[in-house]
């Protein structure tokens, strides 16, 4: 049975966990001072400090000692597996920096983005903010090994480039840090490894003295030799000796794995109830008393956590109030192993209790992380992903949605058609044509009776996806959208989408007045539903019609409203925001604000690759408006290039009704155009715009090809073309020029 624990209000859990991730943990009592290593790193003159060693070498302790001794401002981030998402990582880094740097209140919101936009827009923007810091700082990242995706390391590399002289980024990791080899070659990395962190006999004697263990110099030396100076091993040896009432520290020479031996010995000294508590709570990434109470079904967790912290039992407080904790990473791994060995039958139940608690306390995303570890809970996982996917997409965390869908697997998605609708929409909104078509084809043959969301039928959602893809022409789009609208009641969260698609269908069939009425209703409902995508698209189309009818003042008001929503929701790289930017550029040219027009043109040109033939009326409409504004600016060459892109889209979707006639008129206009300069080099293609952000990184051309799933030769050809179009001859110059003209960064 699910229940809410009153000790943790729902709205507080996520905020408290974020606060814990961004708070400097207190070093363990009795920790050996690392002042010498810290001072060497601080005075090295290197912008980046890499601390790389296996678990138990005191990496986190060194960082926390450094943070507490630092005169500069310290921004701290404790990373975990759920942070393995580029947009989420950038938001964490921005949150940490904003905490210690006044005047950056909007920085976190600016980090929202989709896919390449995190690398092409948000990461360089954060790097620029860091590079202009008014005071020196240290950005500390603990547990960097939790970031496994190349995309996260790509954005982190760009952020590192913004660390100014006098400031530093210090990262602790169990595994090799991808950025270190390049920085080492540049003489800009200070490295600390296991050999640097290993303790000597003098430090071992200090540990034993702090634990009030009587140890001779020879015994300390023997323990140091057996553990090879491994700090965790020496702390464990001291704990075992203290519990053995006077016996000196010993480390068995017969155990194959010193760590397992020492942990098992230390655990055996504790009461069975405490051992069981430790084993069972090891399924948690972070611990608090109410969560532990729910997990072990006992109300005494608060006292037990305090006792464990007081006894130095590898429990690390995550916040100053000591409400949230985590186990030392290596100790947790041992406890998980013990749980699998001693009580494997309770593991699924423990994961379910953790999921129940998080869901009851307003953190369904964290509940989902636990449920994904329980193969018997696929149905519940599917329901949660269906619930969370769209809000998570709107927050700019599409990589997280992709990870959830991947973890579920195609069979689970196929068996729950409403989630296949979500997968199809996600693909459509991010320009993933093949994937969107695959899900649409599957949905054609699917059936599902219950409503996936209150007020929404599966058939309606499926029809809206078909309408958006417009694969069978405007008449079929009209039929699908009309049926969907009839099925959506006034209170449905999808009614605005149904209205918008109906409006687009009427526009394609030439019924402009009816389309405008539907766009206006869609915009109104979208405002009530907080559906930014629908509001922006509807207002964009209304502004465009107003401009075509000479009502420029009305258009200005609609564009202002839509652009404000784009800015508020940080939708700068969304497919649904490109049209309003292109139309606003035309409006700026009309009123003579050419500087603003050029800024908007760059924004729209940069984002247009997200508009693909998966939503063909939008893809063609965006390029038509951009072609018109380039023509108005005298750039015939770029206008013709955009017309060629339109022709490519029409090869896939030839039947777009009235839009095809408008394309023909544009073609005739371009053919007849002999005025104005032909323009400079043609614009960057969609493929070149996808590649451009990677030029900020230090990836080789082959590695960039792996990221983009193309050959090295293709990358080389596209890079050469980018250089030619930007008028540069080097990678660094290409990045500088692209940033200067607005193709990279904010």
XYZ file of C-alpha atoms in Angstrom:
746
model
C 0.000 0.000 0.000
C 1.310 3.451 -0.872
C 1.303 6.172 1.735
C 2.682 9.644 2.240
C 5.195 10.060 5.034
C 4.194 13.264 6.819
C 7.761 14.117 7.775
C 8.592 15.043 4.161
C 6.171 17.353 2.331
C 5.938 16.416 -1.343
C 7.148 19.747 -2.620
C 10.257 19.590 -0.463
C 11.914 16.334 -1.500
C 13.353 17.381 -4.861
C 14.479 20.735 -3.455
C 16.177 19.094 -0.475
C 17.918 16.578 -2.706
C 19.162 19.350 -4.991
C 20.391 21.273 -1.958
C 22.248 18.160 -0.810
C 23.886 17.702 -4.216
C 25.125 21.295 -4.173
C 26.310 21.368 -0.541
C 29.907 20.692 0.490
C 29.881 17.542 2.665
C 31.692 17.660 5.975
C 34.924 15.620 6.013
C 34.885 12.492 8.137
C 35.970 13.086 11.714
C 39.550 11.976 12.207
C 40.389 12.297 8.518
C 44.056 12.637 7.695
C 44.835 16.164 6.557
C 45.487 16.522 2.825
C 46.714 20.100 3.157
C 49.929 19.438 1.248
C 48.159 17.952 -1.770
C 45.553 20.708 -1.691
C 48.118 23.491 -1.567
C 50.061 21.943 -4.442
C 46.895 21.785 -6.573
C 45.874 25.342 -5.677
C 49.282 26.798 -6.478
C 49.863 24.729 -9.622
C 48.574 27.434 -11.955
C 46.509 24.781 -13.780
C 42.878 25.560 -14.520
C 41.783 21.931 -14.124
C 42.648 19.499 -11.327
C 41.916 15.820 -11.942
C 41.762 13.488 -8.932
C 41.545 9.945 -10.253
C 41.777 6.816 -8.093
C 39.776 3.713 -7.179
C 37.156 3.853 -4.441
C 38.354 4.347 -0.906
C 41.314 6.619 -1.626
C 39.762 9.701 -0.057
C 38.946 11.676 -3.198
C 35.747 13.132 -1.742
C 37.473 13.819 1.568
C 40.242 15.721 -0.193
C 37.729 17.797 -2.146
C 35.681 18.636 0.950
C 38.813 19.567 2.932
C 39.866 21.771 0.033
C 36.431 23.409 -0.169
C 36.408 24.248 3.530
C 39.936 25.684 3.391
C 39.423 27.653 0.170
C 39.449 31.466 0.147
C 37.858 31.617 -3.289
C 34.162 30.983 -3.850
C 33.391 27.256 -4.078
C 30.640 25.807 -6.279
C 30.093 22.129 -5.410
C 28.281 19.352 -7.288
C 27.922 15.738 -6.106
C 27.087 13.752 -9.234
C 25.015 10.580 -9.489
C 23.736 8.330 -12.245
C 20.563 10.379 -12.756
C 22.737 13.339 -13.801
C 23.967 11.518 -16.913
C 22.071 13.886 -19.209
C 23.658 16.921 -20.931
C 20.865 19.393 -20.188
C 20.498 18.170 -16.607
C 24.250 18.329 -16.051
C 24.424 21.895 -17.345
C 21.560 22.907 -15.071
C 23.410 21.424 -12.085
C 26.636 23.226 -12.970
C 24.744 26.476 -13.488
C 22.877 26.016 -10.192
C 26.127 25.472 -8.322
C 27.766 28.531 -9.857
C 24.691 30.745 -9.424
C 24.673 29.943 -5.698
C 28.053 31.574 -5.201
C 27.857 34.230 -7.907
C 25.252 36.980 -7.419
C 23.488 38.326 -10.482
C 23.053 35.010 -12.307
C 19.449 34.281 -11.360
C 18.424 33.364 -14.939
C 21.449 31.209 -15.653
C 19.848 27.902 -14.657
C 16.784 28.440 -16.843
C 19.069 29.355 -19.750
C 20.525 25.838 -19.675
C 17.364 24.146 -20.967
C 17.819 22.601 -24.397
C 17.442 19.600 -26.650
C 20.244 17.399 -27.932
C 22.833 19.387 -29.845
C 21.441 22.648 -28.447
C 22.968 21.745 -25.088
C 26.356 21.567 -26.792
C 25.786 24.357 -29.287
C 23.956 26.901 -27.158
C 23.786 26.196 -23.418
C 27.340 24.906 -22.851
C 29.114 27.814 -24.593
C 26.773 30.256 -22.836
C 27.751 28.820 -19.439
C 31.421 28.860 -20.465
C 31.088 32.538 -21.399
C 29.487 33.357 -18.043
C 32.279 31.552 -16.179
C 34.970 33.270 -18.225
C 33.534 36.669 -17.261
C 33.310 35.889 -13.546
C 33.958 38.963 -11.430
C 35.768 36.977 -8.734
C 37.884 33.788 -8.758
C 36.101 30.541 -7.945
C 36.604 26.779 -7.727
C 34.018 24.478 -9.331
C 34.232 21.054 -7.653
C 32.695 17.928 -9.198
C 32.594 14.784 -7.078
C 31.998 11.309 -8.551
C 32.599 12.341 -12.154
C 32.645 8.641 -13.114
C 28.835 8.689 -12.786
C 28.760 10.518 -16.133
C 28.992 7.748 -18.711
C 27.492 9.306 -21.835
C 29.890 10.942 -24.311
C 27.407 13.802 -24.691
C 27.896 14.798 -21.041
C 31.669 14.827 -21.375
C 31.341 16.859 -24.579
C 29.392 19.638 -22.850
C 31.675 19.465 -19.812
C 34.684 19.966 -22.060
C 33.128 23.130 -23.480
C 32.336 24.413 -19.976
C 35.935 23.755 -18.905
C 37.155 26.009 -21.686
C 35.461 28.899 -19.884
C 37.330 28.481 -16.579
C 39.391 31.697 -16.345
C 42.928 31.995 -15.039
C 42.855 32.329 -11.275
C 39.868 29.983 -11.051
C 39.871 26.185 -11.168
C 37.705 23.173 -11.847
C 38.505 20.158 -9.665
C 36.942 16.795 -10.491
C 37.169 13.489 -8.615
C 36.594 10.228 -10.465
C 37.209 6.500 -10.173
C 37.897 6.201 -13.889
C 40.039 8.109 -16.355
C 38.740 11.612 -16.988
C 38.364 12.105 -20.778
C 39.464 15.747 -20.750
C 42.730 15.173 -18.866
C 44.996 13.894 -21.707
C 44.437 17.020 -23.815
C 44.862 19.345 -20.855
C 47.979 17.436 -19.826
C 49.471 18.042 -23.266
C 48.695 21.747 -22.872
C 50.242 21.830 -19.401
C 46.894 22.892 -17.964
C 46.014 19.866 -15.802
C 47.208 19.039 -12.294
C 46.770 15.335 -11.644
C 46.460 13.373 -8.422
C 46.323 9.590 -8.605
C 46.213 6.609 -6.262
C 49.937 6.829 -5.538
C 49.534 10.461 -4.445
C 46.553 9.642 -2.239
C 48.043 6.529 -0.612
C 48.861 7.034 3.087
C 52.200 6.452 4.757
C 52.982 4.936 8.156
C 52.795 8.301 9.900
C 49.275 8.856 8.565
C 48.302 5.325 9.612
C 49.505 6.044 13.138
C 47.371 9.183 13.147
C 44.310 7.170 12.105
C 44.864 4.617 14.861
C 45.393 7.364 17.438
C 42.169 9.120 16.385
C 40.340 5.806 16.784
C 41.949 5.350 20.217
C 43.657 2.176 19.128
C 46.975 1.330 20.700
C 49.317 0.417 17.862
C 53.075 0.090 17.706
C 55.019 1.602 14.864
C 55.617 -1.904 13.523
C 51.896 -2.735 13.586
C 51.066 0.494 11.781
C 53.763 -0.227 9.220
C 52.448 -3.757 8.672
C 48.886 -2.517 8.185
C 50.113 0.163 5.781
C 52.081 -2.367 3.768
C 49.222 -4.875 3.604
C 46.716 -2.233 2.480
C 49.304 -0.516 0.245
C 48.377 2.752 1.907
C 44.739 2.421 0.902
C 42.989 4.940 3.194
C 39.692 3.063 3.485
C 41.563 -0.095 4.447
C 43.442 1.668 7.228
C 40.251 3.256 8.597
C 38.575 -0.145 8.580
C 41.530 -1.766 10.309
C 41.311 0.888 13.030
C 37.569 0.325 13.466
C 38.054 -3.430 13.741
C 40.874 -3.025 16.258
C 38.788 -0.639 18.354
C 35.897 -3.097 18.395
C 38.222 -5.954 19.422
C 38.942 -4.257 22.777
C 42.649 -3.707 22.845
C 43.991 -5.923 20.080
C 46.328 -4.145 17.700
C 45.397 -3.514 14.075
C 45.769 -6.544 11.856
C 44.926 -7.219 8.253
C 44.574 -10.827 7.200
C 47.156 -11.933 4.692
C 45.014 -14.858 3.612
C 42.074 -12.891 2.202
C 42.094 -12.533 -1.553
C 40.192 -9.261 -1.370
C 41.342 -6.997 1.429
C 38.318 -4.701 1.061
C 35.741 -7.467 1.441
C 37.630 -8.896 4.384
C 37.843 -5.573 6.189
C 34.224 -4.624 5.538
C 32.977 -8.022 6.621
C 35.013 -7.768 9.805
C 33.708 -4.276 10.557
C 30.117 -5.315 9.837
C 30.384 -8.364 12.082
C 31.069 -6.101 15.063
C 27.595 -4.538 14.766
C 24.276 -5.877 16.109
C 22.304 -7.984 13.652
C 19.536 -5.370 13.478
C 22.071 -2.724 12.439
C 23.631 -5.056 9.873
C 20.187 -5.683 8.396
C 19.460 -1.935 8.307
C 22.731 -1.250 6.489
C 22.192 -4.030 3.961
C 18.625 -3.070 3.150
C 19.169 0.682 2.890
C 22.090 0.153 0.508
C 19.577 0.131 -2.377
C 19.250 3.909 -1.852
C 21.471 6.494 -3.518
C 20.590 8.983 -0.770
C 19.117 8.312 2.654
C 16.878 10.280 4.990
C 15.087 9.027 8.086
C 11.517 8.983 6.676
C 12.675 7.160 3.549
C 14.580 4.596 5.622
C 11.547 4.164 7.905
C 9.436 3.284 4.869
C 12.097 0.972 3.491
C 12.763 -1.102 6.639
C 9.232 -0.644 8.050
C 10.534 0.681 11.349
C 10.209 4.153 12.849
C 13.663 4.287 14.453
C 15.771 5.291 11.455
C 16.568 8.816 12.651
C 18.308 7.562 15.801
C 20.051 4.790 13.892
C 21.431 7.179 11.271
C 22.767 9.483 13.964
C 24.411 6.564 15.759
C 26.009 5.354 12.531
C 27.317 8.825 11.743
C 28.680 9.202 15.275
C 30.472 5.855 15.029
C 32.104 6.856 11.733
C 30.471 3.937 9.930
C 31.007 5.214 6.397
C 27.918 7.417 6.414
C 28.414 10.814 4.784
C 26.046 13.742 5.539
C 24.934 15.533 2.390
C 23.542 18.716 3.911
C 24.294 20.991 6.824
C 21.120 19.978 8.654
C 22.165 16.339 8.456
C 18.826 15.214 7.086
C 20.199 13.479 3.989
C 23.129 11.064 3.852
C 24.843 8.644 1.534
C 27.087 5.669 2.189
C 30.720 5.768 1.225
C 30.653 4.426 -2.337
C 32.839 1.376 -1.739
C 31.039 0.492 1.494
C 27.724 0.695 -0.347
C 28.996 -1.668 -3.024
C 29.999 -4.122 -0.313
C 26.600 -3.788 1.400
C 24.800 -4.416 -1.889
C 26.902 -7.521 -2.362
C 25.977 -8.668 1.138
C 22.308 -7.973 0.425
C 22.441 -10.158 -2.690
C 24.281 -12.859 -0.726
C 22.214 -12.862 2.474
C 18.732 -11.612 1.536
C 18.258 -11.723 -2.235
C 14.551 -12.384 -1.816
C 13.868 -8.919 -0.325
C 15.596 -6.804 -2.986
C 12.588 -6.303 -5.252
C 10.383 -5.441 -2.282
C 12.936 -2.882 -1.084
C 13.041 -1.232 -4.508
C 9.243 -1.103 -4.525
C 9.099 0.497 -1.080
C 11.622 3.113 -2.151
C 9.610 3.794 -5.301
C 6.381 4.035 -3.290
C 7.937 6.553 -0.908
C 9.335 8.751 -3.666
C 6.095 8.678 -5.626
C 4.028 9.451 -2.503
C 6.380 12.329 -1.718
C 6.135 14.008 -5.090
C 9.244 12.630 -6.836
C 7.933 10.236 -9.501
C 11.156 10.497 -11.524
C 13.175 9.106 -8.602
C 10.508 6.458 -8.074
C 10.999 5.457 -11.695
C 14.753 5.002 -11.203
C 14.028 2.356 -8.547
C 11.295 0.700 -10.578
C 13.587 0.330 -13.584
C 15.687 -1.972 -11.374
C 12.724 -4.294 -10.809
C 11.898 -6.424 -13.866
C 8.517 -7.362 -12.390
C 7.344 -3.736 -12.459
C 7.441 -3.008 -16.175
C 3.758 -2.062 -16.297
C 4.192 0.501 -13.537
C 7.347 1.818 -15.220
C 5.449 2.246 -18.454
C 2.701 4.188 -16.682
C 5.224 6.500 -15.002
C 7.182 7.151 -18.197
C 3.908 7.949 -19.962
C 3.099 10.406 -17.168
C 6.555 12.008 -17.033
C 7.723 12.058 -20.653
C 6.054 15.239 -21.913
C 6.832 17.392 -18.822
C 10.401 16.125 -18.944
C 10.626 16.985 -22.647
C 9.280 20.462 -21.956
C 11.932 20.914 -19.257
C 14.601 20.257 -21.887
C 15.621 16.791 -20.663
C 14.993 14.789 -23.818
C 18.096 12.672 -23.145
C 16.441 11.514 -19.922
C 13.279 10.533 -21.789
C 15.412 8.665 -24.322
C 17.182 6.843 -21.484
C 13.863 5.809 -19.942
C 12.506 4.573 -23.265
C 15.731 2.691 -23.935
C 15.637 1.091 -20.480
C 12.067 -0.047 -21.038
C 12.883 -1.435 -24.481
C 10.784 -1.443 -27.636
C 8.674 -4.494 -26.627
C 7.398 -2.733 -23.491
C 6.583 0.396 -25.491
C 4.887 -1.604 -28.230
C 2.733 -3.385 -25.640
C 1.415 -0.068 -24.293
C 0.273 1.975 -27.307
C -0.159 5.265 -25.370
C 3.571 5.191 -24.667
C 4.203 4.508 -28.351
C 2.251 7.717 -29.023
C 4.612 9.528 -26.648
C 7.618 7.962 -28.384
C 6.235 9.023 -31.755
C 5.552 12.592 -30.633
C 8.969 12.856 -29.013
C 10.586 11.754 -32.254
C 8.438 14.132 -34.302
C 9.153 17.145 -32.098
C 12.893 16.517 -32.253
C 13.026 15.870 -35.994
C 13.728 12.120 -35.774
C 11.961 11.193 -39.003
C 12.693 7.466 -39.261
C 11.808 6.842 -35.629
C 8.602 8.863 -35.836
C 7.532 6.968 -38.952
C 8.278 3.630 -37.284
C 6.098 4.423 -34.273
C 3.351 5.839 -36.479
C 3.296 2.631 -38.526
C 3.082 0.526 -35.377
C 0.249 2.661 -34.020
C -1.759 2.193 -37.205
C -2.226 -1.458 -36.284
C -2.585 -0.958 -32.520
C -5.688 -0.813 -30.358
C -6.177 0.399 -26.808
C -9.389 1.079 -24.887
C -8.628 2.929 -21.617
C -7.766 6.633 -21.705
C -3.981 7.025 -21.228
C -4.493 10.466 -19.677
C -7.674 11.830 -18.143
C -9.706 13.405 -20.944
C -7.646 11.880 -23.760
C -8.469 8.788 -25.787
C -5.802 6.638 -27.385
C -7.504 6.875 -30.764
C -7.486 10.668 -30.559
C -3.795 10.811 -29.640
C -2.928 8.446 -32.480
C -4.941 10.472 -34.979
C -3.200 13.677 -33.897
C 0.199 12.106 -34.540
C -0.956 11.017 -38.005
C -2.290 14.506 -38.692
C 0.962 16.130 -37.604
C 2.930 13.923 -40.002
C 0.546 14.737 -42.900
C 1.792 11.754 -44.871
C -1.426 11.331 -46.884
C -2.138 14.965 -47.747
C -4.296 17.780 -46.347
C -7.679 16.062 -46.790
C -6.619 13.048 -44.748
C -4.968 15.378 -42.219
C -8.277 17.249 -41.928
C -10.173 14.011 -41.367
C -7.781 12.762 -38.664
C -7.610 16.120 -36.889
C -11.396 16.638 -36.981
C -12.121 13.227 -35.475
C -9.472 13.821 -32.812
C -10.994 17.198 -31.946
C -14.455 15.678 -31.642
C -13.062 13.132 -29.170
C -11.340 15.712 -26.967
C -13.609 17.271 -24.305
C -13.107 20.915 -23.295
C -11.058 19.936 -20.231
C -8.673 17.656 -22.136
C -4.951 18.555 -21.945
C -4.685 17.651 -25.652
C -7.573 19.786 -26.940
C -5.266 22.677 -27.854
C -3.157 20.337 -29.996
C -6.259 19.016 -31.756
C -7.409 22.594 -32.437
C -3.991 23.587 -33.769
C -3.774 20.614 -36.138
C -7.297 21.328 -37.402
C -6.254 24.901 -38.062
C -3.174 23.797 -40.021
C -5.310 21.423 -42.077
C -7.736 24.255 -42.929
C -4.780 26.436 -43.899
C -3.462 23.755 -46.265
C -6.894 23.399 -47.875
C -7.130 27.159 -48.427
C -9.743 27.989 -45.771
C -7.758 30.782 -44.123
C -10.591 32.409 -42.134
C -11.630 29.133 -40.504
C -7.983 28.371 -39.828
C -7.567 31.714 -38.037
C -10.584 31.048 -35.828
C -9.155 27.664 -34.847
C -5.662 29.086 -34.277
C -7.137 31.732 -31.963
C -9.044 29.103 -29.976
C -5.969 26.867 -29.858
C -3.867 29.731 -28.500
C -6.432 30.503 -25.811
C -6.747 26.878 -24.683
C -2.969 26.429 -24.821
C -2.516 29.405 -22.492
C -4.917 27.789 -20.020
C -3.159 24.409 -20.345
C 0.344 25.945 -20.207
C 1.098 24.298 -23.553
C 3.904 26.526 -24.799
C 4.387 24.620 -28.074
C 0.784 25.078 -29.214
C 0.585 28.690 -28.110
C 3.761 29.660 -29.966
C 2.771 27.845 -33.164
C -0.774 29.243 -33.168
C 0.332 32.833 -32.521
C 3.012 32.480 -35.224
C 0.460 31.456 -37.842
C -1.938 34.220 -36.794
C 0.868 36.778 -37.050
C 1.795 35.487 -40.499
C -1.776 35.805 -41.771
C -2.005 39.310 -40.283
C 1.210 40.326 -42.092
C -0.019 38.900 -45.390
C -3.187 40.988 -44.972
C -1.266 44.159 -44.117
C -2.133 44.194 -40.408
C 1.450 44.648 -39.223
C 0.571 46.129 -35.839
C -1.606 43.144 -34.944
C 1.196 40.841 -36.081
C 3.664 42.685 -33.842
C 1.543 41.988 -30.764
C 1.191 38.303 -31.575
C 4.899 37.908 -32.294
C 5.803 39.689 -29.083
C 3.606 37.306 -27.098
C 4.972 34.194 -28.803
C 8.614 35.267 -28.495
C 8.072 36.003 -24.798
C 6.851 32.426 -24.308
C 9.860 31.083 -26.219
C 12.171 33.054 -23.943
C 10.275 32.150 -20.771
C 10.396 28.422 -21.522
C 13.872 28.508 -23.109
C 12.522 26.944 -26.313
C 15.197 28.503 -28.520
C 16.161 25.234 -30.244
C 12.761 23.552 -30.336
C 11.250 22.766 -33.725
C 8.057 24.439 -32.551
C 9.810 27.786 -31.992
C 11.574 28.235 -35.345
C 8.554 29.572 -37.247
C 7.945 32.488 -34.890
C 11.592 33.537 -35.113
C 11.522 33.424 -38.924
C 8.262 35.396 -39.095
C 9.608 37.915 -36.563
C 12.670 38.403 -38.789
C 10.390 39.316 -41.703
C 8.528 41.737 -39.462
C 11.801 43.353 -38.344
C 12.838 43.891 -41.974
C 9.452 45.493 -42.699
C 9.839 48.025 -39.882
C 13.470 48.731 -40.825
C 15.144 47.176 -37.776
C 17.779 45.367 -39.825
C 20.077 44.673 -36.881
C 17.291 42.829 -35.052
C 16.303 41.107 -38.291
C 19.807 39.741 -38.779
C 19.902 38.400 -35.200
C 16.584 36.640 -35.702
C 17.652 35.267 -39.090
C 20.724 33.646 -37.538
C 18.608 32.127 -34.749
C 16.112 30.635 -37.165
C 18.700 29.420 -39.665
C 20.610 27.753 -36.866
C 17.549 25.946 -35.486
C 15.910 24.973 -38.792
C 17.451 21.438 -38.948
C 15.025 20.420 -36.196
C 12.168 21.065 -38.653
C 12.105 17.959 -40.850
C 9.564 16.374 -43.160
C 8.133 14.483 -40.189
C 5.989 17.647 -39.739
C 6.201 18.826 -43.358
C 3.892 21.868 -43.239
C 6.071 23.320 -40.465
C 9.359 22.454 -42.195
C 8.262 24.025 -45.479
C 6.659 27.032 -43.785
C 9.812 27.840 -41.831
C 12.013 27.699 -44.917
C 9.569 29.755 -46.983
C 9.615 32.569 -44.432
C 13.405 32.421 -44.217
C 13.705 32.483 -48.010
C 11.462 35.559 -48.158
C 13.439 37.422 -45.518
C 16.751 36.590 -47.211
C 15.313 37.761 -50.507
C 14.218 40.996 -48.839
C 17.763 41.428 -47.549
C 19.151 40.901 -51.069
C 20.618 37.458 -50.365
C 19.311 35.557 -53.374
C 21.858 32.750 -52.980
C 20.616 31.751 -49.526
C 16.990 32.066 -50.621
C 17.668 29.630 -53.468
C 19.431 27.259 -51.097
C 16.359 27.263 -48.844
C 14.152 26.557 -51.858
C 16.291 23.494 -52.587
C 15.728 22.342 -49.001
C 11.980 22.803 -49.536
C 12.174 20.677 -52.678
C 13.876 17.920 -50.673
C 10.997 17.985 -48.173
C 8.418 17.885 -50.970
C 10.049 14.745 -52.337
C 8.907 13.026 -49.132
C 5.600 14.896 -48.736
C 4.521 16.166 -52.188
C 0.876 16.783 -51.261
C 0.791 19.869 -49.031
C -2.136 21.626 -50.660
C -2.008 25.428 -50.714
C 1.552 25.377 -49.436
C 2.701 23.857 -52.742
C 1.152 26.800 -54.601
C 2.991 29.217 -52.315
C 6.254 27.401 -53.019
C 5.602 27.738 -56.756
C 5.063 31.476 -56.325
C 8.321 31.756 -54.390
C 10.108 29.790 -57.105
C 8.817 32.149 -59.771
C 9.887 35.140 -57.694
C 13.402 33.765 -57.313
C 13.634 32.884 -60.989
C 12.647 36.395 -61.956
C 14.822 38.055 -59.337
C 17.792 39.879 -60.821
C 18.113 42.631 -58.260
C 20.328 42.709 -55.205
C 23.616 41.110 -54.495
C 23.805 37.381 -55.039
C 24.905 37.025 -51.411
C 28.011 35.474 -50.001
C 28.596 31.825 -49.392
C 25.487 29.665 -49.024
C 24.278 28.993 -45.470
C 25.399 26.038 -43.429
C 23.381 22.955 -44.253
C 21.455 21.009 -41.628
C 24.272 18.453 -41.449
C 26.878 21.199 -41.037
C 24.834 22.865 -38.297
C 24.671 19.550 -36.440
C 28.439 19.182 -36.709
C 29.369 22.781 -35.864
C 29.001 22.528 -32.036
C 31.493 19.649 -31.955
C 34.213 21.934 -33.287
C 34.244 23.492 -29.793
C 35.351 20.158 -28.347
C 38.730 18.533 -28.745
C 37.314 15.425 -30.379
C 39.094 14.184 -33.486
C 37.205 14.102 -36.778
C 36.823 10.342 -36.386
C 35.391 10.781 -32.881
C 32.972 13.435 -34.130
C 31.907 10.976 -36.822
C 31.163 8.398 -34.119
C 28.986 10.914 -32.274
C 27.039 11.738 -35.449
C 27.052 8.199 -36.928
C 28.820 9.275 -40.115
C 32.221 8.460 -41.582
C 35.388 10.409 -40.915
C 35.497 11.383 -44.592
C 32.003 12.856 -44.355
C 33.022 14.862 -41.297
C 36.144 16.087 -43.083
C 34.143 17.261 -46.088
C 31.602 19.046 -43.912
C 34.316 20.731 -41.830
C 35.984 21.993 -45.013
C 32.635 23.356 -46.188
C 32.052 25.060 -42.815
C 35.471 26.740 -43.015
C 34.726 27.983 -46.539
C 31.302 29.340 -45.660
C 32.556 31.068 -42.509
C 35.634 32.414 -44.295
C 38.134 30.810 -41.902
C 40.956 28.298 -42.127
C 41.140 26.723 -38.653
C 38.931 25.052 -36.103
C 39.499 27.738 -33.469
C 38.689 30.494 -35.959
C 35.540 28.645 -37.021
C 34.341 28.536 -33.406
C 35.136 32.222 -32.908
C 33.373 33.256 -36.123
C 30.353 31.025 -35.456
C 30.052 32.516 -31.970
C 30.399 36.042 -33.324
C 27.578 35.587 -35.851
C 25.318 33.772 -33.370
C 25.581 30.187 -34.616
C 27.078 29.077 -31.283
C 26.288 30.239 -27.779
C 23.293 32.153 -26.595
